[in-house]
Amino acid sequence: MSLPQAVPVPLARPVPLGRRSAIALLLTSAVGVAGFGWPLLASTRSALVGHATDAPWLFALILPLLLAVVVAQISEGRSAGGGAPGLDAKAVALLGVLAAAGAALRPLGAGTAGLEPMFFLMVLAGRVLGPGFGFVLGALSMFASALLTGGVGPWLPFQMLAMGWVCLGSGLLPGAATLRGRRELALLAGYGATASILYGTIMNLQGWPYIAGLSGSISFVPGDPASTNLVRFAAYCLTTSLGWDLPRAVLTVVLCLTLGTPVLRALRRATRRAAFATPVEFTPPKS
């Protein structure tokens, strides 16, 4: 008589988002929103001097919060006896490999006309590996690329947050377990284009309030209503950075549509072989 065989049950997400991870992500995002948006609440008498003073504090908050997301996902897997999804050594190793790949891709565009090929990899990796894994991946990839290219500065914690949100959004897209083929590529390409433009817009927000010498129609005015300043901010984005954001979006779309299928297949094959927290069912032996 043959012994019962273990039959793996495929998961919609190799590293799905648990309750603790979701709380850690919400807290991290709340800190990020405050870091980006606090100048909009500045009073007329405020002396805005850039992020040279607040960026180190924001960076000091982000790192332990990112660690909290990782620890939350590890603990969620262990608390269920290893049968529930969670980060393990194999997932952490994959995180390191993908972060290194993203960091290596970023210098290829060298920021020319906004072309950054790392965006398509971040979108696809977030899609396959889930929102929690994706957020940490995006932030670590941006941190590693800054070390690689010498791009460390007051803008770095904001870049880490913005890229983390890009990957987080990709991981939250619908149809993770069922949508495949051209429809999935179209979804990812559309999201990649939108996220590329929103990334540039969000990054504009961290620098725009501190730029002096702008015309009154696009400059930030401390003490004005937030709605009025946001109208000026929209005009600022249209007249300055849109020429960089659109090429980034176009390149992301092209790479998603042309390289998306093999990259998605490779990522899914890697996660299947790694068998992240694969639950096991025992079927009765055949008579």
Short mmCIF file of C-alpha atoms in Angstrom, two decimals:
data_model
loop_
_atom_site.label_atom_id
_atom_site.label_comp_id
_atom_site.label_asym_id
_atom_site.label_seq_id
_atom_site.Cartn_x
_atom_site.Cartn_y
_atom_site.Cartn_z
CA MET A 1 0.00 0.00 0.00
CA SER A 2 1.38 3.40 -0.95
CA LEU A 3 1.85 6.12 1.62
CA PRO A 4 -0.20 9.32 1.58
CA GLN A 5 1.27 11.97 -0.66
CA ALA A 6 1.64 15.63 0.22
CA VAL A 7 -0.18 17.81 -2.27
CA PRO A 8 0.85 21.49 -2.26
CA VAL A 9 -1.97 23.97 -2.43
CA PRO A 10 -1.05 27.04 -4.53
CA LEU A 11 -1.36 30.40 -2.81
CA ALA A 12 -2.63 33.58 -4.40
CA ARG A 13 0.35 35.33 -2.80
CA PRO A 14 3.64 33.64 -1.89
CA VAL A 15 3.95 36.22 0.92
CA PRO A 16 0.42 37.57 1.57
CA LEU A 17 -0.27 40.50 3.86
CA GLY A 18 -1.21 39.56 7.41
CA ARG A 19 -2.86 41.66 10.09
CA ARG A 20 0.34 42.69 11.88
CA SER A 21 2.06 43.53 8.61
CA ALA A 22 -0.92 45.64 7.54
CA ILE A 23 -0.78 47.61 10.80
CA ALA A 24 2.97 48.17 10.38
CA LEU A 25 2.45 49.32 6.78
CA LEU A 26 -0.32 51.71 7.78
CA LEU A 27 1.88 53.22 10.47
CA THR A 28 4.81 53.57 8.06
CA SER A 29 2.59 55.16 5.41
CA ALA A 30 1.12 57.57 7.96
CA VAL A 31 4.62 58.72 8.89
CA GLY A 32 5.43 59.10 5.19
CA VAL A 33 2.31 61.14 4.45
CA ALA A 34 3.16 63.44 7.35
CA GLY A 35 6.72 63.79 6.10
CA PHE A 36 5.58 64.75 2.61
CA GLY A 37 2.63 66.91 3.53
CA TRP A 38 3.51 68.87 6.67
CA PRO A 39 4.75 71.97 4.74
CA LEU A 40 1.22 72.43 3.36
CA LEU A 41 0.12 73.16 6.92
CA ALA A 42 2.91 75.65 7.62
CA SER A 43 1.88 79.07 8.85
CA THR A 44 2.69 82.36 7.15
CA ARG A 45 5.54 83.02 9.56
CA SER A 46 7.16 79.62 9.05
CA ALA A 47 10.72 79.61 7.77
CA LEU A 48 10.94 76.62 5.44
CA VAL A 49 14.57 75.62 4.98
CA GLY A 50 14.30 72.34 3.12
CA HIS A 51 14.58 68.77 4.35
CA ALA A 52 18.15 69.06 5.58
CA THR A 53 16.91 68.99 9.17
CA ASP A 54 13.84 66.75 9.07
CA ALA A 55 15.07 64.12 6.57
CA PRO A 56 17.47 62.44 9.05
CA TRP A 57 14.61 62.11 11.53
CA LEU A 58 12.32 60.69 8.87
CA PHE A 59 15.02 58.25 7.80
CA ALA A 60 15.53 57.23 11.43
CA LEU A 61 11.80 56.46 11.65
CA ILE A 62 11.55 54.60 8.35
CA LEU A 63 14.25 52.02 9.02
CA PRO A 64 12.73 50.56 12.21
CA LEU A 65 9.27 50.69 10.63
CA LEU A 66 10.51 48.72 7.63
CA LEU A 67 12.08 46.26 10.04
CA ALA A 68 8.73 46.07 11.84
CA VAL A 69 7.02 45.03 8.59
CA VAL A 70 9.59 42.27 8.06
CA VAL A 71 9.38 41.08 11.66
CA ALA A 72 5.56 41.12 11.50
CA GLN A 73 5.51 38.87 8.45
CA ILE A 74 8.07 36.50 9.98
CA SER A 75 6.10 36.28 13.22
CA GLU A 76 2.83 35.69 11.37
CA GLY A 77 4.29 32.67 9.62
CA ARG A 78 5.75 31.25 12.83
CA SER A 79 2.68 31.86 14.96
CA ALA A 80 0.69 29.54 12.72
CA GLY A 81 3.22 26.74 13.07
CA GLY A 82 4.81 27.32 9.70
CA GLY A 83 1.67 26.55 7.77
CA ALA A 84 0.61 30.13 7.24
CA PRO A 85 2.26 32.52 4.84
CA GLY A 86 5.14 34.54 6.19
CA LEU A 87 8.69 35.58 5.49
CA ASP A 88 11.30 32.91 5.99
CA ALA A 89 14.98 32.65 5.11
CA LYS A 90 14.19 31.88 1.47
CA ALA A 91 11.91 34.89 1.14
CA VAL A 92 14.50 37.18 2.73
CA ALA A 93 17.13 35.84 0.32
CA LEU A 94 14.83 36.55 -2.63
CA LEU A 95 14.21 40.02 -1.22
CA GLY A 96 17.96 40.68 -1.25
CA VAL A 97 18.38 39.41 -4.81
CA LEU A 98 15.52 41.51 -6.17
CA ALA A 99 16.65 44.62 -4.27
CA ALA A 100 20.13 44.20 -5.77
CA ALA A 101 18.64 43.75 -9.24
CA GLY A 102 16.51 46.88 -8.85
CA ALA A 103 19.51 48.87 -7.63
CA ALA A 104 21.55 47.68 -10.61
CA LEU A 105 18.83 48.63 -13.09
CA ARG A 106 18.44 52.20 -11.86
CA PRO A 107 21.82 53.55 -13.10
CA LEU A 108 21.12 52.21 -16.61
CA GLY A 109 18.82 55.13 -17.30
CA ALA A 110 21.01 57.51 -15.29
CA GLY A 111 17.89 59.65 -14.83
CA THR A 112 18.06 60.76 -18.47
CA ALA A 113 14.69 62.29 -19.43
CA GLY A 114 13.19 60.43 -16.48
CA LEU A 115 14.00 56.98 -17.91
CA GLU A 116 14.30 54.55 -15.00
CA PRO A 117 14.05 50.86 -16.00
CA MET A 118 13.87 49.69 -12.40
CA PHE A 119 10.19 50.69 -12.26
CA PHE A 120 8.96 47.79 -14.36
CA LEU A 121 10.80 45.25 -12.18
CA MET A 122 9.38 46.79 -9.01
CA VAL A 123 5.85 46.67 -10.44
CA LEU A 124 6.16 43.02 -11.51
CA ALA A 125 7.83 41.91 -8.27
CA GLY A 126 5.16 43.61 -6.18
CA ARG A 127 2.49 41.88 -8.25
CA VAL A 128 3.93 38.41 -7.74
CA LEU A 129 5.12 38.67 -4.14
CA GLY A 130 2.41 40.77 -2.53
CA PRO A 131 2.04 44.24 -0.99
CA GLY A 132 4.01 43.75 2.24
CA PHE A 133 6.98 42.15 0.52
CA GLY A 134 6.69 44.72 -2.28
CA PHE A 135 6.79 47.73 0.04
CA VAL A 136 9.96 46.54 1.73
CA LEU A 137 11.47 45.62 -1.64
CA GLY A 138 10.80 49.05 -3.13
CA ALA A 139 12.27 50.90 -0.16
CA LEU A 140 15.37 48.68 0.05
CA SER A 141 15.96 48.87 -3.71
CA MET A 142 15.95 52.65 -3.61
CA PHE A 143 18.26 52.65 -0.59
CA ALA A 144 20.69 50.24 -2.28
CA SER A 145 20.65 52.21 -5.54
CA ALA A 146 21.43 55.42 -3.63
CA LEU A 147 24.47 53.76 -2.10
CA LEU A 148 25.48 52.43 -5.52
CA THR A 149 25.17 55.74 -7.36
CA GLY A 150 26.14 58.14 -4.57
CA GLY A 151 22.61 59.53 -4.47
CA VAL A 152 22.39 59.77 -0.69
CA GLY A 153 20.80 63.02 0.45
CA PRO A 154 17.79 64.57 2.18
CA TRP A 155 15.59 63.21 -0.62
CA LEU A 156 16.49 59.54 0.04
CA PRO A 157 13.87 58.69 2.73
CA PHE A 158 11.19 60.24 0.51
CA GLN A 159 12.36 58.16 -2.48
CA MET A 160 12.27 55.02 -0.33
CA LEU A 161 8.71 55.72 0.76
CA ALA A 162 7.51 56.63 -2.73
CA MET A 163 9.00 53.51 -4.32
CA GLY A 164 7.64 51.39 -1.48
CA TRP A 165 4.16 52.74 -2.25
CA VAL A 166 4.63 51.92 -5.95
CA CYS A 167 5.34 48.26 -5.11
CA LEU A 168 2.63 48.18 -2.46
CA GLY A 169 0.03 49.33 -4.99
CA SER A 170 1.16 46.70 -7.47
CA GLY A 171 0.71 44.03 -4.83
CA LEU A 172 -2.84 45.21 -4.16
CA LEU A 173 -3.98 44.93 -7.80
CA PRO A 174 -6.89 42.51 -8.32
CA GLY A 175 -6.71 39.06 -9.88
CA ALA A 176 -3.45 37.91 -8.33
CA ALA A 177 -4.46 34.24 -8.45
CA THR A 178 -6.57 34.17 -11.61
CA LEU A 179 -5.60 36.94 -14.02
CA ARG A 180 -2.93 35.89 -16.50
CA GLY A 181 -1.76 36.57 -20.05
CA ARG A 182 -2.39 39.76 -22.00
CA ARG A 183 -5.03 41.03 -19.61
CA GLU A 184 -2.58 40.90 -16.71
CA LEU A 185 0.13 42.59 -18.76
CA ALA A 186 -2.31 45.34 -19.75
CA LEU A 187 -3.27 45.82 -16.09
CA LEU A 188 0.36 46.02 -15.00
CA ALA A 189 1.33 48.33 -17.85
CA GLY A 190 -1.54 50.68 -17.02
CA TYR A 191 -0.65 50.64 -13.35
CA GLY A 192 3.05 51.11 -14.15
CA ALA A 193 2.29 54.20 -16.22
CA THR A 194 0.08 55.68 -13.51
CA ALA A 195 2.55 54.85 -10.73
CA SER A 196 5.46 56.34 -12.70
CA ILE A 197 3.68 59.68 -12.99
CA LEU A 198 2.45 59.62 -9.39
CA TYR A 199 5.97 58.83 -8.18
CA GLY A 200 7.29 61.95 -9.87
CA THR A 201 4.39 63.99 -8.52
CA ILE A 202 4.94 62.82 -4.95
CA MET A 203 8.66 63.47 -5.19
CA ASN A 204 7.91 66.99 -6.44
CA LEU A 205 5.96 67.60 -3.26
CA GLN A 206 8.99 66.99 -1.07
CA GLY A 207 10.98 69.73 -2.81
CA TRP A 208 8.50 72.23 -4.22
CA PRO A 209 7.72 74.17 -0.98
CA TYR A 210 11.41 75.06 -0.58
CA ILE A 211 12.19 76.31 -4.10
CA ALA A 212 12.66 80.07 -4.19
CA GLY A 213 12.35 82.31 -7.22
CA LEU A 214 9.31 80.64 -8.80
CA SER A 215 6.57 82.70 -10.38
CA GLY A 216 3.58 83.42 -8.16
CA SER A 217 1.31 81.12 -10.14
CA ILE A 218 3.31 77.99 -9.29
CA SER A 219 5.15 78.88 -6.07
CA PHE A 220 4.27 77.65 -2.60
CA VAL A 221 2.88 80.29 -0.25
CA PRO A 222 3.06 79.42 3.47
CA GLY A 223 -0.19 80.09 5.24
CA ASP A 224 -2.40 79.91 2.15
CA PRO A 225 -5.20 77.31 2.15
CA ALA A 226 -4.01 73.83 1.21
CA SER A 227 -6.46 73.75 -1.72
CA THR A 228 -4.94 76.94 -3.18
CA ASN A 229 -1.40 75.64 -2.78
CA LEU A 230 -2.37 72.32 -4.38
CA VAL A 231 -3.64 74.16 -7.47
CA ARG A 232 -0.27 75.90 -7.70
CA PHE A 233 1.42 72.54 -7.17
CA ALA A 234 -0.50 71.00 -10.09
CA ALA A 235 0.60 73.89 -12.29
CA TYR A 236 4.18 73.39 -11.10
CA CYS A 237 4.11 69.68 -12.02
CA LEU A 238 2.64 70.37 -15.46
CA THR A 239 5.23 73.00 -16.31
CA THR A 240 8.34 71.38 -14.85
CA SER A 241 8.42 67.63 -14.24
CA LEU A 242 5.82 66.19 -16.60
CA GLY A 243 8.46 66.02 -19.34
CA TRP A 244 10.38 63.60 -17.09
CA ASP A 245 7.42 61.65 -15.75
CA LEU A 246 5.88 60.83 -19.14
CA PRO A 247 9.04 59.17 -20.59
CA ARG A 248 9.34 57.14 -17.38
CA ALA A 249 5.74 56.02 -17.80
CA VAL A 250 6.22 55.16 -21.49
CA LEU A 251 9.37 53.12 -20.78
CA THR A 252 7.59 51.25 -17.97
CA VAL A 253 4.69 50.40 -20.27
CA VAL A 254 7.01 49.20 -23.06
CA LEU A 255 9.07 47.03 -20.70
CA CYS A 256 5.98 45.57 -19.03
CA LEU A 257 4.44 44.62 -22.37
CA THR A 258 7.63 43.25 -23.92
CA LEU A 259 9.44 41.67 -20.96
CA GLY A 260 6.53 41.19 -18.59
CA THR A 261 5.70 37.60 -19.54
CA PRO A 262 9.19 36.08 -19.06
CA VAL A 263 9.88 38.13 -15.92
CA LEU A 264 6.55 37.18 -14.32
CA ARG A 265 7.14 33.55 -15.26
CA ALA A 266 10.64 33.63 -13.74
CA LEU A 267 9.41 35.24 -10.52
CA ARG A 268 6.56 32.77 -10.14
CA ARG A 269 8.84 29.83 -10.89
CA ALA A 270 11.29 31.06 -8.25
CA THR A 271 8.55 31.36 -5.64
CA ARG A 272 7.16 27.92 -6.48
CA ARG A 273 10.56 26.31 -6.12
CA ALA A 274 11.21 28.17 -2.90
CA ALA A 275 7.80 26.91 -1.65
CA PHE A 276 7.21 29.85 0.69
CA ALA A 277 5.19 28.46 3.59
CA THR A 278 3.38 25.99 1.36
CA PRO A 279 0.49 24.36 3.21
CA VAL A 280 0.19 20.60 2.84
CA GLU A 281 -2.86 18.39 2.38
CA PHE A 282 -2.81 14.62 2.68
CA THR A 283 -4.90 12.63 0.28
CA PRO A 284 -5.88 9.03 0.93
CA PRO A 285 -3.85 6.41 -0.96
CA LYS A 286 -5.23 4.91 -4.09
CA SER A 287 -6.51 1.38 -3.59
#
